[in-house]
């Protein structure tokens, strides 16, 4: 039994889609969430910068005395490597392995599409994770840089013409690929699931990182004797690296309710990269 909180971080608000699933599955666990809203988006930055930001995010959570860390961000998870993980005093997971596991279990024809930020697709993280599970799985990926701003600006209603047009453009990449499974490799995309399903048709399984990662976290906590032992009453504390006008509003889109967040910039080095 361990009543310390679980640490969850994201480049901004997207990780709240993972937090929501963790809370649903583990309602007795306390959570500390960090959203690096001052430096979002990570998805179109270089690997080096994403690596540095991610290592600072990990350190921030580590210093909060958490028992387990979740990188609830497709982009950060794609660059965090064994060297960074080794430095952590507590167990860690990103979203790549759990999501790849769920996709490998879902595909019947072994053709899996992947959408994510430009950095996630460029990193090849999902391709490697799928190949490690089943080398026979064929993949095709598409970076979708316009989707994060669309979600953050609330362009998520089912009939939204702009979002549909942008998605149609991106999904054209999968014409002729005949996949039966698509990984939604960015924590913002679960909010677009109904539109994506409508565009692709019901025959394609959409795998998002939230549910898969939450199940993985529960499995690891149980295995390592780290569950709190409580069935309900878990709390969540939120930290953000900049007070933006939109944080609370956008958080509501992800969680369905508003939240109060503490300003964490003093604890996180936010120096800009020299150009
Ligand atoms: N949270 C990021 C992800 O899941 C998307 C936002 C960003 O580009 O930072 O990849």
CSV table of C-alpha atoms and ligand atoms in Angstrom, one decimal:
chain,number,residue,atom,x,y,z
A,1,UNK,CA,0.0,0.0,0.0
A,2,UNK,CA,1.3,3.4,-0.9
A,3,UNK,CA,-0.8,6.6,-0.6
A,4,UNK,CA,1.7,8.9,-2.3
A,5,UNK,CA,0.2,10.5,-5.4
A,6,UNK,CA,0.6,9.4,-9.1
A,7,UNK,CA,2.4,12.1,-11.2
A,8,UNK,CA,1.0,12.9,-14.6
A,9,UNK,CA,2.4,15.4,-17.0
A,10,UNK,CA,1.7,16.8,-20.5
A,11,UNK,CA,2.9,19.6,-22.6
A,12,UNK,CA,-0.3,21.3,-21.8
A,13,UNK,CA,-3.9,20.2,-21.4
A,14,UNK,CA,-4.0,17.1,-23.6
A,15,UNK,CA,-2.8,14.9,-20.8
A,16,UNK,CA,-6.1,15.5,-19.0
A,17,UNK,CA,-7.6,13.0,-21.4
A,18,UNK,CA,-5.3,10.4,-19.8
A,19,UNK,CA,-5.8,11.7,-16.3
A,20,UNK,CA,-9.6,11.3,-16.8
A,21,UNK,CA,-9.1,7.6,-17.6
A,22,UNK,CA,-6.7,7.1,-14.7
A,23,UNK,CA,-9.2,8.7,-12.3
A,24,UNK,CA,-12.0,6.5,-13.7
A,25,UNK,CA,-10.0,3.3,-13.2
A,26,UNK,CA,-8.3,4.3,-10.0
A,27,UNK,CA,-10.7,6.5,-8.1
A,28,UNK,CA,-8.9,6.1,-4.8
A,29,UNK,CA,-5.6,7.4,-6.0
A,30,UNK,CA,-4.3,11.0,-5.5
A,31,UNK,CA,-2.9,12.6,-8.6
A,32,UNK,CA,-0.5,15.5,-9.2
A,33,UNK,CA,-0.9,16.9,-12.8
A,34,UNK,CA,1.6,19.2,-14.4
A,35,UNK,CA,0.7,20.9,-17.7
A,36,UNK,CA,3.5,22.9,-19.4
A,37,UNK,CA,1.1,25.3,-20.9
A,38,UNK,CA,3.8,28.0,-21.0
A,39,UNK,CA,5.8,26.0,-23.6
A,40,UNK,CA,3.1,24.1,-25.5
A,41,UNK,CA,3.0,22.9,-28.2
A,42,UNK,CA,5.9,20.4,-28.1
A,43,UNK,CA,4.8,18.6,-31.2
A,44,UNK,CA,6.5,20.8,-33.7
A,45,UNK,CA,9.7,21.4,-31.8
A,46,UNK,CA,13.1,19.6,-32.3
A,47,UNK,CA,13.8,16.4,-30.5
A,48,UNK,CA,16.5,18.1,-28.4
A,49,UNK,CA,14.1,20.7,-27.1
A,50,UNK,CA,11.4,18.2,-26.4
A,51,UNK,CA,13.9,16.1,-24.5
A,52,UNK,CA,15.0,19.0,-22.4
A,53,UNK,CA,11.5,20.1,-21.6
A,54,UNK,CA,10.5,16.5,-20.8
A,55,UNK,CA,13.4,16.0,-18.4
A,56,UNK,CA,12.4,19.2,-16.6
A,57,UNK,CA,8.8,18.0,-16.4
A,58,UNK,CA,9.9,14.7,-15.0
A,59,UNK,CA,12.0,16.5,-12.4
A,60,UNK,CA,9.1,18.7,-11.4
A,61,UNK,CA,6.9,15.7,-10.7
A,62,UNK,CA,9.7,13.8,-9.0
A,63,UNK,CA,10.2,16.7,-6.6
A,64,UNK,CA,6.5,16.5,-5.7
A,65,UNK,CA,7.1,13.1,-4.1
A,66,UNK,CA,5.0,11.0,-6.4
A,67,UNK,CA,5.2,7.2,-6.5
A,68,UNK,CA,4.8,6.7,-10.2
A,69,UNK,CA,5.2,9.0,-13.2
A,70,UNK,CA,3.0,9.0,-16.4
A,71,UNK,CA,4.1,11.0,-19.4
A,72,UNK,CA,0.6,11.7,-20.7
A,73,UNK,CA,1.8,13.2,-23.9
A,74,UNK,CA,2.5,11.4,-27.2
A,75,UNK,CA,5.2,13.8,-28.1
A,76,UNK,CA,7.1,13.7,-24.8
A,77,UNK,CA,6.7,9.9,-24.5
A,78,UNK,CA,8.3,9.6,-28.0
A,79,UNK,CA,11.6,11.2,-26.9
A,80,UNK,CA,12.0,10.1,-23.3
A,81,UNK,CA,14.6,7.4,-23.4
A,82,UNK,CA,16.1,4.7,-21.2
A,83,UNK,CA,18.8,7.2,-19.9
A,84,UNK,CA,16.1,9.6,-18.6
A,85,UNK,CA,14.0,6.8,-17.2
A,86,UNK,CA,17.0,5.4,-15.3
A,87,UNK,CA,17.4,8.7,-13.4
A,88,UNK,CA,13.9,8.4,-12.0
A,89,UNK,CA,13.6,7.1,-8.5
A,90,UNK,CA,10.1,5.8,-9.2
A,91,UNK,CA,8.5,3.7,-11.9
A,92,UNK,CA,7.5,5.4,-15.2
A,93,UNK,CA,5.4,4.9,-18.3
A,94,UNK,CA,4.7,6.9,-21.3
A,95,UNK,CA,1.7,6.4,-23.6
A,96,UNK,CA,3.5,4.7,-26.5
A,97,UNK,CA,3.9,1.1,-25.2
A,98,UNK,CA,0.4,0.7,-23.6
A,99,UNK,CA,-1.2,2.2,-26.7
A,100,UNK,CA,0.8,0.0,-29.1
A,101,UNK,CA,-0.1,-3.0,-27.0
A,102,UNK,CA,-3.8,-2.2,-27.3
A,103,UNK,CA,-3.5,-1.6,-31.1
A,104,UNK,CA,-1.6,-4.9,-31.6
A,105,UNK,CA,-4.3,-6.7,-29.7
A,106,UNK,CA,-7.0,-5.0,-31.8
A,107,UNK,CA,-5.7,-5.5,-35.3
A,108,UNK,CA,-6.7,-8.6,-37.2
A,109,UNK,CA,-5.2,-7.8,-40.6
A,110,UNK,CA,-2.0,-6.5,-39.0
A,111,UNK,CA,-2.2,-3.1,-40.7
A,112,UNK,CA,-2.1,-0.2,-38.2
A,113,UNK,CA,-2.3,3.5,-39.1
A,114,UNK,CA,-0.8,6.1,-36.7
A,115,UNK,CA,-1.7,9.8,-36.4
A,116,UNK,CA,0.1,12.1,-34.0
A,117,UNK,CA,2.1,15.3,-33.8
A,118,UNK,CA,4.8,15.9,-36.4
A,119,UNK,CA,7.5,15.1,-33.8
A,120,UNK,CA,5.8,11.9,-32.7
A,121,UNK,CA,5.5,10.6,-36.2
A,122,UNK,CA,9.1,11.6,-37.1
A,123,UNK,CA,10.4,9.8,-34.0
A,124,UNK,CA,9.1,6.5,-35.2
A,125,UNK,CA,8.2,5.6,-31.6
A,126,UNK,CA,4.9,3.8,-32.3
A,127,UNK,CA,6.4,2.0,-35.3
A,128,UNK,CA,9.2,0.6,-33.0
A,129,UNK,CA,6.8,-0.3,-30.2
A,130,UNK,CA,4.5,-2.2,-32.6
A,131,UNK,CA,7.5,-4.0,-34.3
A,132,UNK,CA,8.7,-5.1,-30.9
A,133,UNK,CA,5.3,-6.6,-30.1
A,134,UNK,CA,4.7,-8.2,-33.5
A,135,UNK,CA,7.2,-7.6,-36.4
A,136,UNK,CA,4.5,-8.7,-38.9
A,137,UNK,CA,2.4,-5.5,-38.2
A,138,UNK,CA,2.6,-3.1,-41.1
A,139,UNK,CA,2.3,0.6,-40.3
A,140,UNK,CA,1.7,3.9,-42.0
A,141,UNK,CA,1.9,7.3,-40.1
A,142,UNK,CA,0.7,10.8,-40.7
A,143,UNK,CA,1.7,13.9,-38.7
A,144,UNK,CA,-1.3,16.1,-38.1
A,145,UNK,CA,-0.1,19.5,-36.8
A,146,UNK,CA,-3.4,21.3,-37.3
A,147,UNK,CA,-5.4,19.1,-35.0
A,148,UNK,CA,-4.0,20.3,-31.6
A,149,UNK,CA,-5.0,24.0,-32.2
A,150,UNK,CA,-8.4,23.0,-33.5
A,151,UNK,CA,-9.1,21.0,-30.4
A,152,UNK,CA,-7.8,23.7,-28.1
A,153,UNK,CA,-10.0,26.2,-29.8
A,154,UNK,CA,-13.1,24.0,-29.3
A,155,UNK,CA,-13.5,22.9,-32.9
A,156,UNK,CA,-14.7,19.5,-31.8
A,157,UNK,CA,-18.4,19.4,-32.5
A,158,UNK,CA,-19.5,16.5,-34.7
A,159,UNK,CA,-20.6,18.7,-37.7
A,160,UNK,CA,-17.6,21.0,-37.6
A,161,UNK,CA,-16.8,21.7,-41.2
A,162,UNK,CA,-13.3,23.0,-40.6
A,163,UNK,CA,-12.1,20.1,-38.6
A,164,UNK,CA,-13.7,17.6,-41.0
A,165,UNK,CA,-12.0,19.2,-43.9
A,166,UNK,CA,-8.6,19.1,-42.2
A,167,UNK,CA,-9.1,15.5,-41.1
A,168,UNK,CA,-10.2,14.4,-44.5
A,169,UNK,CA,-6.9,15.9,-45.9
A,170,UNK,CA,-4.8,14.0,-43.3
A,171,UNK,CA,-6.7,10.7,-43.5
A,172,UNK,CA,-6.2,10.6,-47.3
A,173,UNK,CA,-2.7,9.3,-46.4
A,174,UNK,CA,-4.3,6.0,-45.5
A,175,UNK,CA,-6.1,5.6,-48.9
A,176,UNK,CA,-5.2,2.1,-50.2
A,177,UNK,CA,-3.5,1.0,-47.0
A,178,UNK,CA,-6.6,-1.0,-45.8
A,179,UNK,CA,-5.8,-0.7,-42.1
A,180,UNK,CA,-8.3,-2.1,-39.6
A,181,UNK,CA,-6.8,-0.1,-36.7
A,182,UNK,CA,-5.8,3.5,-36.2
A,183,UNK,CA,-3.7,4.8,-33.3
A,184,UNK,CA,-4.7,8.2,-32.0
A,185,UNK,CA,-1.2,9.0,-31.0
A,186,UNK,CA,-1.8,12.4,-29.4
A,187,UNK,CA,-3.7,13.0,-26.2
A,188,UNK,CA,-5.9,15.7,-27.9
A,189,UNK,CA,-7.3,13.3,-30.4
A,190,UNK,CA,-9.8,11.4,-28.3
A,191,UNK,CA,-12.0,14.5,-28.5
A,192,UNK,CA,-12.1,14.0,-32.3
A,193,UNK,CA,-12.9,10.3,-32.1
A,194,UNK,CA,-16.6,10.6,-33.2
A,195,UNK,CA,-15.6,12.6,-36.3
A,196,UNK,CA,-12.7,10.3,-37.2
A,197,UNK,CA,-14.9,7.3,-36.8
A,198,UNK,CA,-17.5,8.9,-39.0
A,199,UNK,CA,-14.9,9.6,-41.7
A,200,UNK,CA,-13.3,6.2,-41.6
A,201,UNK,CA,-16.4,4.1,-41.0
A,202,UNK,CA,-17.3,1.7,-38.2
A,203,UNK,CA,-14.9,-1.1,-39.4
A,204,UNK,CA,-11.8,0.6,-38.1
A,205,UNK,CA,-10.8,0.4,-34.5
A,206,UNK,CA,-9.6,3.7,-33.0
A,207,UNK,CA,-7.1,3.2,-30.2
A,208,UNK,CA,-6.5,6.2,-27.9
A,209,UNK,CA,-3.9,6.5,-25.3
A,210,UNK,CA,-6.1,7.3,-22.3
A,211,UNK,CA,-7.8,4.0,-21.6
A,212,UNK,CA,-4.8,1.9,-22.6
A,213,UNK,CA,-2.4,3.8,-20.5
A,214,UNK,CA,-4.7,3.9,-17.4
A,215,UNK,CA,-5.0,0.1,-17.6
A,216,UNK,CA,-1.3,-0.2,-17.8
A,217,UNK,CA,-0.7,2.1,-14.8
A,218,UNK,CA,-3.2,0.1,-12.7
A,219,UNK,CA,-1.4,-3.2,-13.7
A,220,UNK,CA,2.1,-1.8,-12.8
A,221,UNK,CA,0.9,-0.3,-9.5
A,222,UNK,CA,-0.7,-3.6,-8.5
A,223,UNK,CA,2.3,-5.6,-9.5
A,224,UNK,CA,4.7,-3.4,-7.5
A,225,UNK,CA,2.4,-3.1,-4.5
A,226,UNK,CA,2.0,0.6,-5.0
A,227,UNK,CA,-1.8,0.9,-5.0
A,228,UNK,CA,-3.3,3.2,-2.3
A,229,UNK,CA,-5.7,0.5,-1.2
A,230,UNK,CA,-8.6,3.1,-1.3
A,231,UNK,CA,-11.6,2.5,-3.6
A,232,UNK,CA,-12.7,6.2,-3.7
A,233,UNK,CA,-11.9,9.7,-2.5
A,234,UNK,CA,-8.8,10.3,-4.6
A,235,UNK,CA,-7.9,14.0,-5.1
A,236,UNK,CA,-6.1,15.8,-8.0
A,237,UNK,CA,-3.8,18.8,-7.8
A,238,UNK,CA,-3.0,20.7,-10.9
A,239,UNK,CA,0.1,22.8,-11.7
A,240,UNK,CA,0.7,24.8,-14.9
A,241,UNK,CA,3.8,26.7,-16.1
A,242,UNK,CA,1.9,29.8,-17.1
A,243,UNK,CA,-1.4,31.3,-16.3
A,244,UNK,CA,-3.2,31.5,-19.6
A,245,UNK,CA,-6.6,32.9,-20.1
A,246,UNK,CA,-7.7,29.7,-21.8
A,247,UNK,CA,-6.4,27.0,-19.5
A,248,UNK,CA,-9.5,26.6,-17.3
A,249,UNK,CA,-11.8,26.7,-20.4
A,250,UNK,CA,-9.8,24.2,-22.4
A,251,UNK,CA,-9.5,21.9,-19.3
A,252,UNK,CA,-13.3,21.9,-19.2
A,253,UNK,CA,-13.4,20.5,-22.8
A,254,UNK,CA,-11.2,17.6,-21.7
A,255,UNK,CA,-12.6,16.9,-18.2
A,256,UNK,CA,-16.1,18.0,-18.4
A,257,UNK,CA,-15.6,20.2,-15.4
A,258,UNK,CA,-13.5,23.2,-14.4
A,259,UNK,CA,-10.4,23.0,-12.3
A,260,UNK,CA,-8.2,25.3,-10.2
A,261,UNK,CA,-4.5,25.2,-11.1
A,262,UNK,CA,-1.5,26.4,-9.2
A,263,UNK,CA,1.2,28.4,-10.9
A,264,UNK,CA,4.4,26.3,-11.1
A,265,UNK,CA,6.7,28.5,-13.1
A,266,UNK,CA,8.9,29.3,-10.1
A,267,UNK,CA,9.8,25.6,-9.8
A,268,UNK,CA,10.5,25.0,-13.4
A,269,UNK,CA,13.2,26.5,-15.5
A,270,UNK,CA,11.4,28.1,-18.4
A,271,UNK,CA,14.3,29.7,-20.2
A,272,UNK,CA,13.8,29.9,-24.0
A,273,UNK,CA,16.1,28.1,-26.4
A,274,UNK,CA,18.5,30.4,-28.1
A,275,UNK,CA,17.7,30.7,-31.8
B,1,LIG,N1,0.2,16.6,-25.8
B,1,LIG,C1,0.8,16.5,-27.1
B,1,LIG,C2,0.8,15.1,-27.6
B,1,LIG,O1,0.1,14.2,-27.1
B,1,LIG,C3,0.1,17.4,-28.1
B,1,LIG,C4,0.3,18.9,-27.9
B,1,LIG,C5,1.7,19.3,-28.2
B,1,LIG,O2,2.1,19.4,-29.4
B,1,LIG,O3,2.5,19.6,-27.3
B,1,LIG,O4,1.5,14.7,-28.5
